[in-house]
CSV table of C-alpha atoms (C1' of nucleotides) in Angstrom, one decimal:
chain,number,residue,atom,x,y,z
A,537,UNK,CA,17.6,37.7,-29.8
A,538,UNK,CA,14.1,38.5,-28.7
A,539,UNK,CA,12.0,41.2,-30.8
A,540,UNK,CA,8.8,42.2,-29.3
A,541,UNK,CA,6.5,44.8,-31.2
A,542,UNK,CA,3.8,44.7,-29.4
A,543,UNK,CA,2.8,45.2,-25.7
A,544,UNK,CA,0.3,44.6,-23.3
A,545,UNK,CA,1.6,47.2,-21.2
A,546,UNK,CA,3.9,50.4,-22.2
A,547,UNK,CA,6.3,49.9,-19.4
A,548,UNK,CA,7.1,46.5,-20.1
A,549,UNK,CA,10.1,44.9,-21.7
A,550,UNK,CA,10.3,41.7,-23.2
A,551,UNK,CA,11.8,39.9,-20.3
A,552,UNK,CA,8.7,41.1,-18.4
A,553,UNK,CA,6.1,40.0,-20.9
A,554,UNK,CA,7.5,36.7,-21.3
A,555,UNK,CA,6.8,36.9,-17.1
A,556,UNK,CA,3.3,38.0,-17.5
A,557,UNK,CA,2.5,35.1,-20.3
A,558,UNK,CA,3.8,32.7,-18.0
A,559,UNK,CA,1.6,33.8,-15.1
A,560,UNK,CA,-1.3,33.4,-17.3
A,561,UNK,CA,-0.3,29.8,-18.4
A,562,UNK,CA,0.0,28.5,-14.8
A,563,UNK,CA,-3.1,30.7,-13.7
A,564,UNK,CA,-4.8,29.2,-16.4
A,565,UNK,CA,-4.1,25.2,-15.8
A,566,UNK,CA,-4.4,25.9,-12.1
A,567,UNK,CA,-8.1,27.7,-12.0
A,568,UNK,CA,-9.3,24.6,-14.2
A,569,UNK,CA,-7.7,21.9,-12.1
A,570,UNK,CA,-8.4,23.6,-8.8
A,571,UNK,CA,-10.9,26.4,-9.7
A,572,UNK,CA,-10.6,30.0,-9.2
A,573,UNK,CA,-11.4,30.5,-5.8
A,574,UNK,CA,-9.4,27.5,-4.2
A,575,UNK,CA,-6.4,28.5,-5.7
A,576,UNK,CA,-3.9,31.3,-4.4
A,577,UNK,CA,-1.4,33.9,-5.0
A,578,UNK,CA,0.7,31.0,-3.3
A,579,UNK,CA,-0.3,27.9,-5.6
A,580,UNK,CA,0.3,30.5,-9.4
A,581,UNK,CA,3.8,31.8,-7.2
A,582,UNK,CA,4.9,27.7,-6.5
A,583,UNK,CA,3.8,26.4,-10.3
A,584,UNK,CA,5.5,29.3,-12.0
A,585,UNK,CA,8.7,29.9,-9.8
A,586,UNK,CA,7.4,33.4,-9.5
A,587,UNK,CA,7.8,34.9,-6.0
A,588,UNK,CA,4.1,36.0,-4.9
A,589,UNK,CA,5.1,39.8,-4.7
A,590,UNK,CA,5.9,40.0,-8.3
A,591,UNK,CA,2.6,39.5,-9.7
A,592,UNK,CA,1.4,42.8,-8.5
A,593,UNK,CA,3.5,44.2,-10.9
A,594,UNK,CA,1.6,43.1,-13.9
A,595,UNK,CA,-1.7,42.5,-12.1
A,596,UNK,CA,-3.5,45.1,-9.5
A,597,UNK,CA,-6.2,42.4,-8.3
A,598,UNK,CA,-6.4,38.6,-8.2
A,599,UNK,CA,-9.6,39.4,-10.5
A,600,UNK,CA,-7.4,40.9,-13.0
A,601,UNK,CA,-5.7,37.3,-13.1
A,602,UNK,CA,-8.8,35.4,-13.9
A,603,UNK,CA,-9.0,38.4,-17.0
A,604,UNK,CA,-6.5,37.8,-18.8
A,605,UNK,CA,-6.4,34.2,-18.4
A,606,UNK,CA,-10.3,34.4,-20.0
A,607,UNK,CA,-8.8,36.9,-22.7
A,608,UNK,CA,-5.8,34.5,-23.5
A,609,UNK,CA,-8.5,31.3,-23.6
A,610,UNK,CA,-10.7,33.4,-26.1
A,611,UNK,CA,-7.4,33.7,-27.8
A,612,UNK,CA,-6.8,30.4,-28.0
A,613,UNK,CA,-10.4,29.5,-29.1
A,614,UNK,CA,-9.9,31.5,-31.8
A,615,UNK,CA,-7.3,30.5,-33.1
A,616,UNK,CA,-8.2,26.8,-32.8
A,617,UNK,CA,-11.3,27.2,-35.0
A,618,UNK,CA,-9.6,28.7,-37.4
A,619,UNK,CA,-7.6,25.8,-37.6
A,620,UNK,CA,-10.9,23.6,-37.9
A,621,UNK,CA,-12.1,26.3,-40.9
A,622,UNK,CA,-8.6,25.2,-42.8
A,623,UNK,CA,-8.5,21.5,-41.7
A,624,UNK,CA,-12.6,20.7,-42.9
A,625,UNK,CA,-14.1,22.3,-45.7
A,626,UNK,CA,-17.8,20.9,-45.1
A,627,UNK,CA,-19.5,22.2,-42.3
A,628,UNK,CA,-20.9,18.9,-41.0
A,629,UNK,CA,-17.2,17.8,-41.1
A,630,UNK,CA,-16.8,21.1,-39.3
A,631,UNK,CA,-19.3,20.3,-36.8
A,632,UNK,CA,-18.1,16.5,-36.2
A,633,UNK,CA,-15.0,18.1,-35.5
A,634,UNK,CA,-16.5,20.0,-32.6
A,635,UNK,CA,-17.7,16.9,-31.0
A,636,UNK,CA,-14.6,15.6,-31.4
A,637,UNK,CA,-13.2,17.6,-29.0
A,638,UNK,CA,-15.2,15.2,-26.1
A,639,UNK,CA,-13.1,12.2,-27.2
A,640,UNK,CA,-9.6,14.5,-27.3
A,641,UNK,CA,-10.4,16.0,-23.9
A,642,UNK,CA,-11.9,13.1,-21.9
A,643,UNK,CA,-9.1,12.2,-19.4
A,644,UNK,CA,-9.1,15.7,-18.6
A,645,UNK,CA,-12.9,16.3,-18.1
A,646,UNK,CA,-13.2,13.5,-16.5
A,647,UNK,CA,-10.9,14.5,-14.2
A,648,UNK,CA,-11.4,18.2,-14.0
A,649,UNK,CA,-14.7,19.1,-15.6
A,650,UNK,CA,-14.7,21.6,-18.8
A,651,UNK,CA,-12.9,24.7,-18.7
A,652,UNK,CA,-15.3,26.8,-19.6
A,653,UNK,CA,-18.7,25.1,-18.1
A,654,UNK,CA,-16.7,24.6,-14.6
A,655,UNK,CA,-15.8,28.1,-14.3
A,656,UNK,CA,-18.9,29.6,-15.6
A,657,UNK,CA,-20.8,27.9,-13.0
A,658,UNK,CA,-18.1,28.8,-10.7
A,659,UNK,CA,-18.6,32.4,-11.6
A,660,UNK,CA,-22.3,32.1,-11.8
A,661,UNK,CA,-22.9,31.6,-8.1
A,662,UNK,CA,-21.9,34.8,-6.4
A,663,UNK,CA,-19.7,36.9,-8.8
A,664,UNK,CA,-21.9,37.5,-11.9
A,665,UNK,CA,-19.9,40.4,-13.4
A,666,UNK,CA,-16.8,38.2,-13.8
A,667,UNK,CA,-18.9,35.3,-14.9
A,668,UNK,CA,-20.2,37.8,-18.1
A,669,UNK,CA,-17.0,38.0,-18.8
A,670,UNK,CA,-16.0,34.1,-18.7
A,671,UNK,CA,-19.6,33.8,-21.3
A,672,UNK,CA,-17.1,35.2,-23.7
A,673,UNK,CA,-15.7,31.7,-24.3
A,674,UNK,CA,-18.9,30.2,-25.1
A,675,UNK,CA,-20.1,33.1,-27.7
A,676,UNK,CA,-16.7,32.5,-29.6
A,677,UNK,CA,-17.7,28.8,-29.8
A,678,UNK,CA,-21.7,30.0,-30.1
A,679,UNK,CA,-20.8,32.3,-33.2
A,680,UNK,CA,-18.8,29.8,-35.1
A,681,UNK,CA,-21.4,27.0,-34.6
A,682,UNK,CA,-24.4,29.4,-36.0
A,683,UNK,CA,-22.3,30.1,-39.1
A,684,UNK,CA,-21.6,25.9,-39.3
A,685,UNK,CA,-25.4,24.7,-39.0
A,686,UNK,CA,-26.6,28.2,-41.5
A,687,UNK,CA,-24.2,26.8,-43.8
A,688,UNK,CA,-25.6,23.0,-43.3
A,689,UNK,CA,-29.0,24.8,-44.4
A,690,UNK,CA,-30.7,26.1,-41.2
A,691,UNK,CA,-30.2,29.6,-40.9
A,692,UNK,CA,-33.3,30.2,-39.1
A,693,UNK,CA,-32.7,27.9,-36.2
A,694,UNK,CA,-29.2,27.9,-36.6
A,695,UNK,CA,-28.8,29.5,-32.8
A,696,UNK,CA,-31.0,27.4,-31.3
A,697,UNK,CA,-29.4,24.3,-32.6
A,698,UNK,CA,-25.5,25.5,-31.6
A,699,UNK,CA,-27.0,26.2,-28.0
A,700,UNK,CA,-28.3,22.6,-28.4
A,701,UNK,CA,-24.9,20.9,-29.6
A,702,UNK,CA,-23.2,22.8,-26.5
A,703,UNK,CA,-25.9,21.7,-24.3
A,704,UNK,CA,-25.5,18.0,-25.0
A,705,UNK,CA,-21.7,18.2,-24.6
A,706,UNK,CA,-22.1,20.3,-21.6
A,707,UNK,CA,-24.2,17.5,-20.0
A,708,UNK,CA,-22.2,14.7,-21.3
A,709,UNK,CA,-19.2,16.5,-19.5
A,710,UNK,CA,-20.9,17.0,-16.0
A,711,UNK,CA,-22.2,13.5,-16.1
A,712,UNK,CA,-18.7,11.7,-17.1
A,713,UNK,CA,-17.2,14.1,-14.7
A,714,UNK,CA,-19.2,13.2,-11.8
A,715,UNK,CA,-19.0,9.6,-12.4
A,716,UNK,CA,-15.8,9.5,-13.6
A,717,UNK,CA,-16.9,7.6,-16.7
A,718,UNK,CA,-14.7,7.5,-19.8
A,719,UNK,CA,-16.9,5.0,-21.6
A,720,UNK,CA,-20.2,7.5,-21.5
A,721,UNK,CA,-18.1,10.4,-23.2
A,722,UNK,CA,-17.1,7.3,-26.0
A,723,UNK,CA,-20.4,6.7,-26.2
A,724,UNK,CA,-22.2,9.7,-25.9
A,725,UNK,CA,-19.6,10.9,-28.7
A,726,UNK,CA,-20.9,8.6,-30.7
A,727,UNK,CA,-24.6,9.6,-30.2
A,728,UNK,CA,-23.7,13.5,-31.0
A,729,UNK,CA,-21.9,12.3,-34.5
A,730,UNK,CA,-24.5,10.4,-35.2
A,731,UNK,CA,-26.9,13.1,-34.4
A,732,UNK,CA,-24.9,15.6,-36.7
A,733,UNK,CA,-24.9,13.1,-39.7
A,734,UNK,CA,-29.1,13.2,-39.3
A,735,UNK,CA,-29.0,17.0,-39.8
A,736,UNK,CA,-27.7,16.6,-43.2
A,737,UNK,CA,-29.6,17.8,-45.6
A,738,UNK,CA,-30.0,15.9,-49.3
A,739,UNK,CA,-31.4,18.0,-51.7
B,294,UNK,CA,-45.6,19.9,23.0
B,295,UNK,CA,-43.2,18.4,20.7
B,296,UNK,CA,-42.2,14.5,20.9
B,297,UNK,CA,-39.4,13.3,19.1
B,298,UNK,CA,-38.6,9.8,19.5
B,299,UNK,CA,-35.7,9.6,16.8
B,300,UNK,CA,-32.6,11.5,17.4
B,301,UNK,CA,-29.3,11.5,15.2
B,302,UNK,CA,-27.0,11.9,18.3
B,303,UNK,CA,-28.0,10.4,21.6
B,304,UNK,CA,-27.1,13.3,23.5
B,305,UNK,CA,-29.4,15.5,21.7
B,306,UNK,CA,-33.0,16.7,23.0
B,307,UNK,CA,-35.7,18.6,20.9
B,308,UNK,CA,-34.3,22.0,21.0
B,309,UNK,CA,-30.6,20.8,19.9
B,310,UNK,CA,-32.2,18.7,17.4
B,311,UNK,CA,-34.2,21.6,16.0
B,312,UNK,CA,-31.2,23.4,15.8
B,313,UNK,CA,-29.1,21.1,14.0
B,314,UNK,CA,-32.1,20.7,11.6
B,315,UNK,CA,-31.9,24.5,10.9
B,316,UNK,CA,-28.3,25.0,10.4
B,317,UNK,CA,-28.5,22.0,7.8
B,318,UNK,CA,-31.5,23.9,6.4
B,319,UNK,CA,-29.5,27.4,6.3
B,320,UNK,CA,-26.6,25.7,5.0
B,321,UNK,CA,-28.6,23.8,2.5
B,322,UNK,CA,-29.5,27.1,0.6
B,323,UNK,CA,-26.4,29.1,0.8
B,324,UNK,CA,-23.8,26.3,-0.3
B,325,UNK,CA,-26.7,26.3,-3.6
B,326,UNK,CA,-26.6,29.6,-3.7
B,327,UNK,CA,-22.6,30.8,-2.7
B,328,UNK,CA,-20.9,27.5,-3.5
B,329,UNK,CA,-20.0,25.6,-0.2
B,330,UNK,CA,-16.5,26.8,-0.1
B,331,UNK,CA,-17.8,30.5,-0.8
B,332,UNK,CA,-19.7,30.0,2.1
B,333,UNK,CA,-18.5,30.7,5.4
B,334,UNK,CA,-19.2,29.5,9.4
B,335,UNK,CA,-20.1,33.6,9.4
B,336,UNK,CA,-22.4,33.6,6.5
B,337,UNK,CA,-24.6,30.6,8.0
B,338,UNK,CA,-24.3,32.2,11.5
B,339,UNK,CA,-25.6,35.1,10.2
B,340,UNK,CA,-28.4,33.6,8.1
B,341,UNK,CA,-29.1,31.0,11.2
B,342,UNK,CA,-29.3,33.8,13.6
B,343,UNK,CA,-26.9,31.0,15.5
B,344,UNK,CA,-23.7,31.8,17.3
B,345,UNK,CA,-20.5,30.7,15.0
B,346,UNK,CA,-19.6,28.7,17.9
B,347,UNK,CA,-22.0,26.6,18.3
B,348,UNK,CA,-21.8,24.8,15.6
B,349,UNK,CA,-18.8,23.0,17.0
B,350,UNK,CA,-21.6,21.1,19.2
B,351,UNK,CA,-23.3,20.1,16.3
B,352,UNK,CA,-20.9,19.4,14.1
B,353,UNK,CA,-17.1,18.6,14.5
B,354,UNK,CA,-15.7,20.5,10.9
B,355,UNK,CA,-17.6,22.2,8.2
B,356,UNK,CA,-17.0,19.2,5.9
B,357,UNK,CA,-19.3,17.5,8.2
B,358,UNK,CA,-21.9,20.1,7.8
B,359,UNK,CA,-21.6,19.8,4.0
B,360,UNK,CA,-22.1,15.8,4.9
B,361,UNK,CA,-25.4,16.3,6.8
B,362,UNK,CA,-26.3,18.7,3.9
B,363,UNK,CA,-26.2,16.0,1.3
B,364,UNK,CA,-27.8,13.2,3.6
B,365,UNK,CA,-31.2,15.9,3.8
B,366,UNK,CA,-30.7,16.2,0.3
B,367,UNK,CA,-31.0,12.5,-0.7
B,368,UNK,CA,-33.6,12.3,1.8
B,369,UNK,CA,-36.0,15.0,0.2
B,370,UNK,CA,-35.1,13.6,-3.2
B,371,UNK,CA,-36.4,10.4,-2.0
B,372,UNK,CA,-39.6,11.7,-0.4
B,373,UNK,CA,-40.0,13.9,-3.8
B,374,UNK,CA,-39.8,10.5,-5.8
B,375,UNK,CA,-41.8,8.3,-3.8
B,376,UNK,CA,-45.0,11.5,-4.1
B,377,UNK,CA,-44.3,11.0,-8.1
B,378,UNK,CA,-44.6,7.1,-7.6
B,379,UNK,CA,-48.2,8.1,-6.0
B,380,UNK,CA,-48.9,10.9,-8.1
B,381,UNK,CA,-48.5,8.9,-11.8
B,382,UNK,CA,-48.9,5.0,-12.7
B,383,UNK,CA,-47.5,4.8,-15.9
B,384,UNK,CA,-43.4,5.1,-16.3
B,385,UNK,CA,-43.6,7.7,-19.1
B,386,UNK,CA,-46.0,10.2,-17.0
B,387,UNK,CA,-43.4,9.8,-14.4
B,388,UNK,CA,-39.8,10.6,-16.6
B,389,UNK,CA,-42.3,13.4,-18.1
B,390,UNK,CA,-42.6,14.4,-14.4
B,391,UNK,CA,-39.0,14.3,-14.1
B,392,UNK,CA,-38.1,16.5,-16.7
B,393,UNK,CA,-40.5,18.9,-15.7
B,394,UNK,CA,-38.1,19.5,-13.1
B,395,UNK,CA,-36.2,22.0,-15.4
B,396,UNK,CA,-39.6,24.0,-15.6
B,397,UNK,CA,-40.1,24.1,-11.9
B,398,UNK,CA,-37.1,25.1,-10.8
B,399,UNK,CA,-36.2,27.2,-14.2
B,400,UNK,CA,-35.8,30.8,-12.2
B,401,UNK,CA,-33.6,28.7,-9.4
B,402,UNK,CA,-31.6,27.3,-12.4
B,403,UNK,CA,-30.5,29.9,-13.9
B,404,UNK,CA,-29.5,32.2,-11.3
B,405,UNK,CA,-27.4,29.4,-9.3
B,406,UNK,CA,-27.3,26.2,-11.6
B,407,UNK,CA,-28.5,22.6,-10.4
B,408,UNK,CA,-28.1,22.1,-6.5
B,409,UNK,CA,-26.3,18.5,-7.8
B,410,UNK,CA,-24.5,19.6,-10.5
B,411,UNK,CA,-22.8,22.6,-9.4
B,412,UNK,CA,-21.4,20.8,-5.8
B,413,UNK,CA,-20.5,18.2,-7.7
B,414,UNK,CA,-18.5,20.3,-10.1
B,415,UNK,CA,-17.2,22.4,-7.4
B,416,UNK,CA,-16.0,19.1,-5.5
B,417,UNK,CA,-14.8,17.2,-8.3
B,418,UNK,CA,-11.6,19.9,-8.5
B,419,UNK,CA,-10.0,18.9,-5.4
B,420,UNK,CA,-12.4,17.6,-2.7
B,421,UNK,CA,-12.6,14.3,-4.6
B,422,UNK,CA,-13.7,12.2,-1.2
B,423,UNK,CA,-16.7,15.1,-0.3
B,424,UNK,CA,-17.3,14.5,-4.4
B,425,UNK,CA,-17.9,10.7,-4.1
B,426,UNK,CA,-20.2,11.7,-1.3
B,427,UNK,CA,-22.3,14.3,-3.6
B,428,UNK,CA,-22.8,11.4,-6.1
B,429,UNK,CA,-25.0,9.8,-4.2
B,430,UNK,CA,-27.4,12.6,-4.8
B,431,UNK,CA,-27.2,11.8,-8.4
B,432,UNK,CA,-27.4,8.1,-7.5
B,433,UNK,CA,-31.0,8.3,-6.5
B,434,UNK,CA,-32.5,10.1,-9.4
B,435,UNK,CA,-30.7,7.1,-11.7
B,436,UNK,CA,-31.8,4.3,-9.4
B,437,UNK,CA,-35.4,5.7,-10.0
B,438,UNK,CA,-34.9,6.8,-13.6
B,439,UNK,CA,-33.4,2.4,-14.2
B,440,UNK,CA,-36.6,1.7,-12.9
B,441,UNK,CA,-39.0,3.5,-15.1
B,442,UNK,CA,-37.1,2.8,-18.5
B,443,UNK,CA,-37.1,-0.9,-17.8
B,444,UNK,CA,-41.0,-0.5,-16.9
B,445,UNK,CA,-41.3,1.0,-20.4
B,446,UNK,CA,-39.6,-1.8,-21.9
B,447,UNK,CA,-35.4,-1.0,-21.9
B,448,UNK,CA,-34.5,-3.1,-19.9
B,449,UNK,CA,-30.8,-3.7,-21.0
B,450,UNK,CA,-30.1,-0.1,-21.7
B,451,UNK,CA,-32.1,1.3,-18.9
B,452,UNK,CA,-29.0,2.7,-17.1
B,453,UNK,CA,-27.3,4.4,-20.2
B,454,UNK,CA,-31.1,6.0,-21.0
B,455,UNK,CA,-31.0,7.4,-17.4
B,456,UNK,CA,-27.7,8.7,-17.6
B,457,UNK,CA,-28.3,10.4,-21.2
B,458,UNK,CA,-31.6,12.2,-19.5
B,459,UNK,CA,-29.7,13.5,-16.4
B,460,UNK,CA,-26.8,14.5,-18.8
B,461,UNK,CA,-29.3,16.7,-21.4
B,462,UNK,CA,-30.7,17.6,-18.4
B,463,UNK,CA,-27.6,18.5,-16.7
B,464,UNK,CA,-26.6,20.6,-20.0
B,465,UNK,CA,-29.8,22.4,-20.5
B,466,UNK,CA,-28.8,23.9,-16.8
B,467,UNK,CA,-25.7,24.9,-17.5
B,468,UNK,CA,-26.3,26.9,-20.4
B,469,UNK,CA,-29.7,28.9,-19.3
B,470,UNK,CA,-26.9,29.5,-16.4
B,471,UNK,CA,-24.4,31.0,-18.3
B,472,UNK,CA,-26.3,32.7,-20.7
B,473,UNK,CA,-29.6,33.3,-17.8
B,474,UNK,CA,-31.8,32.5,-20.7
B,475,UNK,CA,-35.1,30.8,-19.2
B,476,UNK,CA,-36.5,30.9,-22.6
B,477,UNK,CA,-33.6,28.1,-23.6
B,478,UNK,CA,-35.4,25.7,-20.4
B,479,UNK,CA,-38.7,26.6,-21.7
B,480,UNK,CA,-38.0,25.2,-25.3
B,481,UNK,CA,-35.6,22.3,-24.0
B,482,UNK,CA,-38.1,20.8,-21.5
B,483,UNK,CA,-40.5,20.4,-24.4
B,484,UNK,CA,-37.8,18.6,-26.5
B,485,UNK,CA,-36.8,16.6,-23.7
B,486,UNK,CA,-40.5,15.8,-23.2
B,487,UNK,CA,-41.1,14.9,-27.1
B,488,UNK,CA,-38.0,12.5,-27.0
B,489,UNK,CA,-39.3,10.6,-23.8
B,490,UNK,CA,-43.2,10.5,-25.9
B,491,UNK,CA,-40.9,9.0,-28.7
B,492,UNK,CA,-39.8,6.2,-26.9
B,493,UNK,CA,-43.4,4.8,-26.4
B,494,UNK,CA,-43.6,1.1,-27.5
B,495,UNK,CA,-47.0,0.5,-29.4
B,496,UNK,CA,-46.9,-3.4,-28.9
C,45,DG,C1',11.8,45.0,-13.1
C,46,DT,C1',12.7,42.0,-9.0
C,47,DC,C1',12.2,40.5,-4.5
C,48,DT,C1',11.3,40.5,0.8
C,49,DA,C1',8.9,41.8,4.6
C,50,DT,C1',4.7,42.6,6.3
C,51,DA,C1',0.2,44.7,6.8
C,52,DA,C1',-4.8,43.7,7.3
C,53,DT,C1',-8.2,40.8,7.1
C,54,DA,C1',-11.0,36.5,7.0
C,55,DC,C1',-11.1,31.9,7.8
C,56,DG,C1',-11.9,27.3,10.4
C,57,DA,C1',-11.4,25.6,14.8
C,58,DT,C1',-10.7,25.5,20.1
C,59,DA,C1',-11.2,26.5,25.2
C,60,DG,C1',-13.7,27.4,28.7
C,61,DA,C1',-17.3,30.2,31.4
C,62,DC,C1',-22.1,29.8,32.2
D,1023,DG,C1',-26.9,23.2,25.5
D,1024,DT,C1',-25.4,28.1,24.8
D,1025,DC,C1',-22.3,31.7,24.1
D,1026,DT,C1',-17.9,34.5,24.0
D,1027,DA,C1',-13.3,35.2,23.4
D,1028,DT,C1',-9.5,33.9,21.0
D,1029,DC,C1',-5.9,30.9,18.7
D,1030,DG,C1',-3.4,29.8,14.5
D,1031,DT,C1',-3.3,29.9,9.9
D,1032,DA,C1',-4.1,31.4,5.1
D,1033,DT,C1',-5.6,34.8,2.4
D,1034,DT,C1',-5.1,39.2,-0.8
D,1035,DA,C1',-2.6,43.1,-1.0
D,1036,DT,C1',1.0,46.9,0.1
D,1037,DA,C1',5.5,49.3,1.1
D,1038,DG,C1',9.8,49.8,0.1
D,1039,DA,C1',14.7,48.2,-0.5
D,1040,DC,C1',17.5,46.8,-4.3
DNA sequence: GTCTATAATACGATAGAC
DNA sequence: GTCTATCGTATTATAGAC
């Protein structure tokens, strides 16, 4: 037996929520593999063995998609750094961890770009007020990275510096991903860690 | 009185050739500016002030329009390279030169991204053979970036220096994109431009 | 809540007159 | 070489039966 107590939408059961989540899973694997504009109502309605129709029962607009599949990412973000915050207790080890994540994800970036870099630039091009919605993903990581390198003993640039760490990884991504280049996301992995150890501080 | 004694289809005089030359041009800006599957056969009629039609005499599909787009974009890049070769003698002045790129082109950039990256991103989801085709855009920057960090004296680690400058590069772009923070090239190209003084041999 | 049928539009591409 | 008219398809979205 299935006990929901909380709902996205008053009207709708468990049965239909279950539905919903599943439309944003597939949405959400299928605008990263194929991006948002090149893929349809037809591709989410094949992946998920949802007929087409149905999806206009939870969402009004294709837009509205692309919403909650951002909200459920930010969700996910969250939730994954929180982890991080119980796994490490030092901040470099925090911020090493945060590299990491090059090394974890290459296959796919090679392949597929990053998630949120792909579809920001995506976005960026000719449909900025969904794309200042999709900069949500980066501020989670952006807020959680000032706290890591004020707590290494920089409050002061600490911003900078987090806009620096997703910059390089950002780069290394578009790079590997145009080349498809496993060995320069090993590599470049490397260089970041190494980069990371040379911010700490010994007094 | 125009002579033109080089023409990319035999059956092609002046005025066709000029007309060719101008759709590519059109077509140039609005697949940088829209994304080139955003942009439609209507949007570069329109911008053209040429009939959707005839572009089926210039060009057989609109893949082949993004084709010609990327052989006038390795061409200029080319041209642009060979004016730095004039401009500078030393190899440092010149990957300076390079990386004041981001400066240049900073308003561009953040508005729309890089003109490489983002097509590349774009056709790296599921235009993989077009892709392949956009990497030779990037091709040409390394080939000339090899050259000038062998000149300085990195010889065996000229390519993965080249590729570590296009990626920070590449990065910085993304994120004044996504967060349309000019201030973030601004302070990058100087650290960019500190790093390539740092790699000055004395001997 | 679920599903089918279909509207309304935009797209890339073709045919053929001039 | 130039231009118009149009085909066939794919798209987002809606209407309405169940």
């Amino acid at each position: 037996m299935v006990i929901k107590t909380t709902r996205s939408n008053e009207a709708m059961g468990a049965k239909g929520e279950a539905n919903r989540q599943h439309i944003v899973d597939v949405a959400d694997n299928l605008f990263y593999q194929k991006g948002y504009n090149q893929t349809s109502f037809t591709d989410i309605a094949e992946a998920s063995e949802i007929p087409r129709g149905n999806f206009y029962y939870y969402f009004k607009t294709k837009d509205e998609i692309l919403l909650a599949v951002i909200e459920h990412r930010v969700v996910m973000i969250r939730s994954m750094l929180q982890t991080w915050d119980q796994e490490f207790t030092t901040p470099l080890d925090k911020l090493k961890r945060f590299a990491h994540i090059l090394r974890v994800e290459g296959q796919d970036v090679c392949q597929f770009g990053c998630p949120l870099g792909s579809l920001t630039i995506e976005l960026g091009k000719a449909q900025q007020e969904l794309q200042s919605q999709a900069k949500g993903m980066f501020d989670v990581f952006r807020e959680w990275l000032v706290k890591q390198f004020s707590d290494l003993g920089y409050p002061d640039n600490a911003n900078h510096l987090a806009m620096q760490l997703m910059s390089r990884i950002q780069g290394i991504v578009v790079m590997a991903h145009a080349y498809n280049d496993p060995a320069f996301i090993e590599t470049s992995a490397n260089e970041i860690e190494s980069w990371i150890d040379s911010l700490k501080k010994t007094n």
